[in-house]
GROMACS .gro file of C-alpha atoms in nm:
model
  259
    1MET     CA    1 -16.331  -2.577  16.122
    2VAL     CA    2 -16.379  -2.252  16.053
    3ILE     CA    3 -16.199  -2.049  15.822
    4ALA     CA    4 -15.979  -1.828  16.032
    5GLU     CA    5 -15.773  -2.121  16.062
    6TYR     CA    6 -15.742  -2.165  15.685
    7VAL     CA    7 -15.650  -1.823  15.621
    8HIS     CA    8 -15.400  -1.920  15.897
    9ALA     CA    9 -15.217  -2.191  15.788
   10PHE     CA   10 -15.216  -2.047  15.421
   11LEU     CA   11 -15.000  -1.712  15.547
   12SER     CA   12 -14.773  -1.953  15.795
   13GLY     CA   13 -14.698  -2.077  15.422
   14LEU     CA   14 -14.606  -1.756  15.286
   15VAL     CA   15 -14.463  -1.514  15.520
   16LEU     CA   16 -14.229  -1.808  15.655
   17ALA     CA   17 -14.099  -1.923  15.266
   18LEU     CA   18 -14.041  -1.573  15.227
   19VAL     CA   19 -13.753  -1.458  15.483
   20SER     CA   20 -13.690  -1.787  15.523
   21TRP     CA   21 -13.458  -1.716  15.166
   22LEU     CA   22 -13.350  -1.338  15.323
   23PRO     CA   23 -13.146  -1.234  15.581
   24VAL     CA   24 -13.323  -1.236  15.869
   25ASP     CA   25 -13.500  -1.499  16.139
   26PRO     CA   26 -13.707  -1.693  15.965
   27VAL     CA   27 -13.868  -1.801  16.245
   28HIS     CA   28 -13.916  -1.529  16.476
   29THR     CA   29 -14.029  -1.309  16.185
   30THR     CA   30 -14.331  -1.504  16.119
   31ALA     CA   31 -14.422  -1.529  16.468
   32ALA     CA   32 -14.419  -1.186  16.500
   33VAL     CA   33 -14.574  -1.079  16.180
   34LEU     CA   34 -14.847  -1.306  16.199
   35GLY     CA   35 -14.911  -1.404  16.571
   36GLU     CA   36 -14.816  -1.095  16.805
   37ARG     CA   37 -14.968  -0.759  16.525
   38TYR     CA   38 -15.224  -1.004  16.352
   39GLY     CA   39 -15.338  -1.230  16.586
   40TYR     CA   40 -15.317  -1.561  16.421
   41GLU     CA   41 -15.103  -1.876  16.531
   42PRO     CA   42 -14.800  -1.938  16.213
   43TYR     CA   43 -14.761  -2.314  16.087
   44ILE     CA   44 -14.397  -2.331  16.106
   45GLY     CA   45 -14.311  -2.712  16.128
   46SER     CA   46 -14.532  -2.778  15.790
   47ALA     CA   47 -14.451  -2.518  15.607
   48TYR     CA   48 -14.079  -2.554  15.666
   49LEU     CA   49 -14.153  -2.869  15.521
   50GLY     CA   50 -14.275  -2.740  15.235
   51ILE     CA   51 -13.997  -2.492  15.153
   52MET     CA   52 -13.709  -2.858  15.199
   53PHE     CA   53 -13.948  -2.993  14.965
   54SER     CA   54 -13.878  -2.747  14.696
   55VAL     CA   55 -13.541  -2.719  14.702
   56LEU     CA   56 -13.476  -3.010  14.704
   57TYR     CA   57 -13.753  -3.014  14.347
   58TRP     CA   58 -13.563  -2.690  14.223
   59PHE     CA   59 -13.290  -2.854  14.179
   60ARG     CA   60 -13.375  -3.186  14.086
   61GLY     CA   61 -13.215  -3.232  13.760
   62ASP     CA   62 -12.901  -3.184  13.982
   63ILE     CA   63 -12.944  -3.376  14.133
   64SER     CA   64 -13.024  -3.676  13.951
   65THR     CA   65 -12.740  -3.618  13.786
   66ASP     CA   66 -12.497  -3.591  14.060
   67LEU     CA   67 -12.645  -3.915  14.252
   68THR     CA   68 -12.560  -4.128  13.841
   69ALA     CA   69 -12.235  -3.971  13.783
   70VAL     CA   70 -12.169  -4.136  14.198
   71LEU     CA   71 -12.316  -4.451  14.136
   72ARG     CA   72 -12.013  -4.508  13.831
   73GLY     CA   73 -11.757  -4.396  14.066
   74ASN     CA   74 -11.755  -4.034  13.974
   75PHE     CA   75 -11.806  -3.767  14.318
   76THR     CA   76 -11.884  -3.431  14.163
   77PRO     CA   77 -11.822  -3.055  14.316
   78ARG     CA   78 -12.146  -3.040  14.314
   79PHE     CA   79 -12.192  -3.364  14.544
   80GLN     CA   80 -11.890  -3.394  14.741
   81TYR     CA   81 -11.972  -2.942  14.838
   82VAL     CA   82 -12.345  -3.108  14.927
   83LEU     CA   83 -12.253  -3.415  15.173
   84PHE     CA   84 -11.903  -3.154  15.338
   85GLY     CA   85 -12.166  -2.894  15.376
   86THR     CA   86 -12.355  -3.137  15.535
   87LEU     CA   87 -12.197  -3.341  15.761
   88PHE     CA   88 -12.009  -2.986  15.842
   89SER     CA   89 -12.398  -2.866  15.945
   90LEU     CA   90 -12.491  -3.117  16.110
   91LEU     CA   91 -12.180  -3.179  16.376
   92ILE     CA   92 -12.185  -2.801  16.441
   93GLY     CA   93 -12.616  -2.772  16.459
   94PHE     CA   94 -12.696  -3.113  16.622
   95PRO     CA   95 -12.479  -2.943  16.983
   96ILE     CA   96 -12.584  -2.611  16.935
   97MET     CA   97 -12.922  -2.692  16.899
   98ARG     CA   98 -12.835  -2.817  17.270
   99THR     CA   99 -12.608  -2.631  17.445
  100LEU     CA  100 -12.691  -2.268  17.310
  101GLY     CA  101 -12.976  -2.123  17.386
  102GLY     CA  102 -13.095  -1.773  17.572
  103LEU     CA  103 -12.977  -1.541  17.268
  104GLU     CA  104 -13.350  -1.358  17.196
  105LYS     CA  105 -13.205  -1.066  17.382
  106ILE     CA  106 -12.918  -1.041  17.097
  107SER     CA  107 -13.053  -1.221  16.815
  108ASP     CA  108 -13.159  -0.878  16.601
  109ILE     CA  109 -12.841  -0.708  16.711
  110LEU     CA  110 -12.643  -0.988  16.527
  111ASN     CA  111 -12.881  -1.067  16.268
  112ILE     CA  112 -12.830  -0.699  16.186
  113ALA     CA  113 -12.445  -0.668  16.221
  114VAL     CA  114 -12.498  -1.042  15.955
  115SER     CA  115 -12.673  -0.772  15.688
  116LEU     CA  116 -12.480  -0.421  15.671
  117PHE     CA  117 -12.216  -0.721  15.663
  118ILE     CA  118 -12.318  -0.805  15.352
  119LEU     CA  119 -12.412  -0.452  15.283
  120PHE     CA  120 -12.108  -0.363  15.287
  121ALA     CA  121 -11.976  -0.650  15.101
  122GLY     CA  122 -12.159  -0.562  14.784
  123VAL     CA  123 -12.035  -0.184  14.843
  124LEU     CA  124 -11.641  -0.337  14.842
  125TRP     CA  125 -11.668  -0.602  14.585
  126PRO     CA  126 -11.515  -0.729  14.452
  127LYS     CA  127 -11.208  -0.507  14.536
  128VAL     CA  128 -11.259  -0.665  14.914
  129ALA     CA  129 -11.355  -1.117  14.953
  130PRO     CA  130 -11.006  -1.184  15.151
  131LEU     CA  131 -11.040  -1.556  15.062
  132LYS     CA  132 -11.073  -1.488  14.708
  133GLU     CA  133 -10.722  -1.640  14.607
  134ILE     CA  134 -10.717  -1.904  14.765
  135GLU     CA  135 -11.034  -2.016  14.644
  136TYR     CA  136 -10.943  -2.019  14.335
  137ARG     CA  137 -10.657  -2.143  14.344
  138LEU     CA  138 -10.788  -2.490  14.408
  139PRO     CA  139 -10.872  -2.745  14.144
  140SER     CA  140 -11.276  -2.718  14.129
  141ARG     CA  141 -11.607  -2.507  14.221
  142PRO     CA  142 -11.735  -2.561  14.442
  143THR     CA  143 -11.446  -2.671  14.695
  144LEU     CA  144 -11.382  -2.788  14.949
  145LEU     CA  145 -11.382  -2.435  15.155
  146ASP     CA  146 -11.696  -2.334  15.004
  147SER     CA  147 -11.842  -2.678  15.222
  148LEU     CA  148 -11.591  -2.528  15.496
  149ILE     CA  149 -11.751  -2.181  15.537
  150ALA     CA  150 -12.162  -2.237  15.417
  151GLY     CA  151 -12.138  -2.558  15.659
  152LEU     CA  152 -11.988  -2.403  15.945
  153LEU     CA  153 -12.169  -2.109  15.964
  154GLN     CA  154 -12.530  -2.277  15.879
  155GLY     CA  155 -12.447  -2.456  16.176
  156THR     CA  156 -12.417  -2.189  16.400
  157ALA     CA  157 -12.685  -2.056  16.223
  158SER     CA  158 -12.968  -2.365  16.332
  159ILE     CA  159 -13.074  -2.189  16.677
  160ASP     CA  160 -13.330  -2.088  16.542
  161VAL     CA  161 -13.353  -1.672  16.640
  162LEU     CA  162 -13.021  -1.643  16.420
  163SER     CA  163 -13.070  -1.566  15.977
  164ARG     CA  164 -12.914  -1.901  15.773
  165THR     CA  165 -12.968  -1.728  15.464
  166GLY     CA  166 -12.728  -1.385  15.618
  167PHE     CA  167 -12.533  -1.618  15.821
  168VAL     CA  168 -12.468  -1.846  15.434
  169THR     CA  169 -12.444  -1.532  15.221
  170ALA     CA  170 -12.186  -1.334  15.459
  171GLY     CA  171 -11.979  -1.592  15.442
  172LEU     CA  172 -11.904  -1.680  15.055
  173SER     CA  173 -11.973  -1.301  15.022
  174LEU     CA  174 -11.552  -1.370  15.171
  175LEU     CA  175 -11.472  -1.575  14.916
  176GLY     CA  176 -11.545  -1.374  14.539
  177HIS     CA  177 -11.838  -1.550  14.468
  178GLU     CA  178 -12.105  -1.376  14.217
  179ALA     CA  179 -12.468  -1.311  14.347
  180LYS     CA  180 -12.671  -1.578  14.150
  181GLU     CA  181 -12.407  -1.830  14.257
  182ILE     CA  182 -12.391  -1.731  14.605
  183LEU     CA  183 -12.786  -1.838  14.650
  184LYS     CA  184 -12.777  -2.146  14.481
  185LEU     CA  185 -12.458  -2.247  14.675
  186GLY     CA  186 -12.704  -2.132  15.010
  187PHE     CA  187 -12.991  -2.288  14.870
  188ILE     CA  188 -12.854  -2.580  14.739
  189LEU     CA  189 -12.759  -2.641  15.110
  190ALA     CA  190 -13.060  -2.529  15.302
  191PRO     CA  191 -13.190  -2.863  15.357
  192ALA     CA  192 -12.929  -2.968  15.611
  193TYR     CA  193 -13.060  -2.614  15.775
  194HIS     CA  194 -13.435  -2.718  15.754
  195PHE     CA  195 -13.369  -3.096  15.906
  196LEU     CA  196 -13.192  -2.967  16.214
  197VAL     CA  197 -13.486  -2.656  16.266
  198LEU     CA  198 -13.792  -2.951  16.231
  199LEU     CA  199 -13.617  -3.152  16.520
  200ASP     CA  200 -13.577  -2.840  16.692
  201LEU     CA  201 -13.955  -2.795  16.645
  202GLY     CA  202 -14.080  -3.138  16.701
  203ASN     CA  203 -14.435  -3.068  16.620
  204CYS     CA  204 -14.491  -2.679  16.506
  205GLY     CA  205 -14.792  -2.778  16.350
  206SER     CA  206 -15.163  -2.838  16.417
  207SER     CA  207 -15.304  -3.215  16.413
  208THR     CA  208 -15.541  -3.096  16.173
  209VAL     CA  209 -15.394  -3.290  15.842
  210LEU     CA  210 -15.549  -3.016  15.587
  211LEU     CA  211 -15.451  -2.767  15.717
  212ASN     CA  212 -15.068  -2.834  15.737
  213LEU     CA  213 -15.093  -2.936  15.339
  214ILE     CA  214 -15.238  -2.637  15.276
  215SER     CA  215 -14.896  -2.418  15.487
  216SER     CA  216 -14.686  -2.653  15.281
  217ALA     CA  217 -14.786  -2.637  15.016
  218THR     CA  218 -14.825  -2.293  15.100
  219ALA     CA  219 -14.473  -2.270  15.146
  220PHE     CA  220 -14.351  -2.530  14.840
  221PHE     CA  221 -14.492  -2.256  14.546
  222MET     CA  222 -14.362  -1.919  14.694
  223SER     CA  223 -14.012  -2.056  14.843
  224LEU     CA  224 -14.013  -2.149  14.435
  225ALA     CA  225 -14.128  -1.830  14.323
  226VAL     CA  226 -13.906  -1.599  14.612
  227MET     CA  227 -13.556  -1.874  14.453
  228ALA     CA  228 -13.627  -1.759  14.080
  229ALA     CA  229 -13.727  -1.402  14.171
  230LEU     CA  230 -13.389  -1.360  14.308
  231ILE     CA  231 -13.178  -1.561  14.128
  232LYS     CA  232 -13.293  -1.301  13.875
  233GLY     CA  233 -13.229  -1.033  14.064
  234ALA     CA  234 -12.916  -1.108  14.118
  235GLU     CA  235 -12.895  -1.189  13.782
  236ARG     CA  236 -13.072  -0.801  13.569
  237ILE     CA  237 -12.886  -0.572  13.885
  238GLY     CA  238 -12.543  -0.762  13.973
  239THR     CA  239 -12.374  -0.899  14.188
  240ARG     CA  240 -12.246  -0.546  14.395
  241ARG     CA  241 -12.607  -0.363  14.373
  242PHE     CA  242 -12.792  -0.716  14.532
  243LEU     CA  243 -12.618  -0.768  14.803
  244ILE     CA  244 -12.605  -0.370  14.843
  245LEU     CA  245 -13.004  -0.373  14.841
  246PHE     CA  246 -12.958  -0.775  15.027
  247GLY     CA  247 -12.860  -0.617  15.273
  248LEU     CA  248 -13.011  -0.313  15.312
  249VAL     CA  249 -13.421  -0.523  15.314
  250GLY     CA  250 -13.222  -0.727  15.654
  251VAL     CA  251 -13.197  -0.444  15.817
  252LEU     CA  252 -13.486  -0.255  15.774
  253ILE     CA  253 -13.729  -0.646  15.833
  254GLU     CA  254 -13.502  -0.644  16.138
  255LEU     CA  255 -13.585  -0.275  16.223
  256GLY     CA  256 -13.948  -0.365  16.210
  257VAL     CA  257 -13.894  -0.097  15.971
  258ILE     CA  258 -14.083  -0.340  15.646
  259LEU     CA  259 -14.305  -0.645  15.705
   0.00000   0.00000   0.00000
């Protein structure tokens, strides 16, 4: 086993974990950066596994609290959001994965459009949030409307040329949430998407256990770092500037200006 294979596995986890939480197509951005530009073979499947477990680790306290409450007969709003959001994701995602394809030619346009939507949502925030009034009439937070919008858009983005983060962020911005809340709602629902993508990808790693472990471990720690940085950034610069910057980064990456 040559040193280059270890580097490929490490970079796969690093790049995929970074772009997975940005409003860009994570799989093809990673393939473009590592494969087309540098001739590396990306380990997508094992890296996604690491990202999925990073989310479960990040929310381990919340998951434990909610499961304890459920055992006592109390279905918390957060548990209901994850449950219904996951169901909506799977109900939409499975049929889309099986029936839709060939979007590669227009995927860049769709992802750029979503990033521009996020950018302009930031410019207009909080004045333009068409579903905000409906959201605030509902009794609990997160609401069923949150899970419906996030789940449906996440399921739609299960085609691996579309940006899950971009679609979910754009949808939740319509509800008038602050950026920190948008990020958290997007993070906690992501494992359902990771499950769909892993099913679609099949065996997209290496037959060598050590290389898969390197890719997964790198993605795990990089994902935790990126999530923490995004949350901190949203807190420091505020929702308006965060959404503008977030959308702008997505546009620049999709256009190939950065990365």
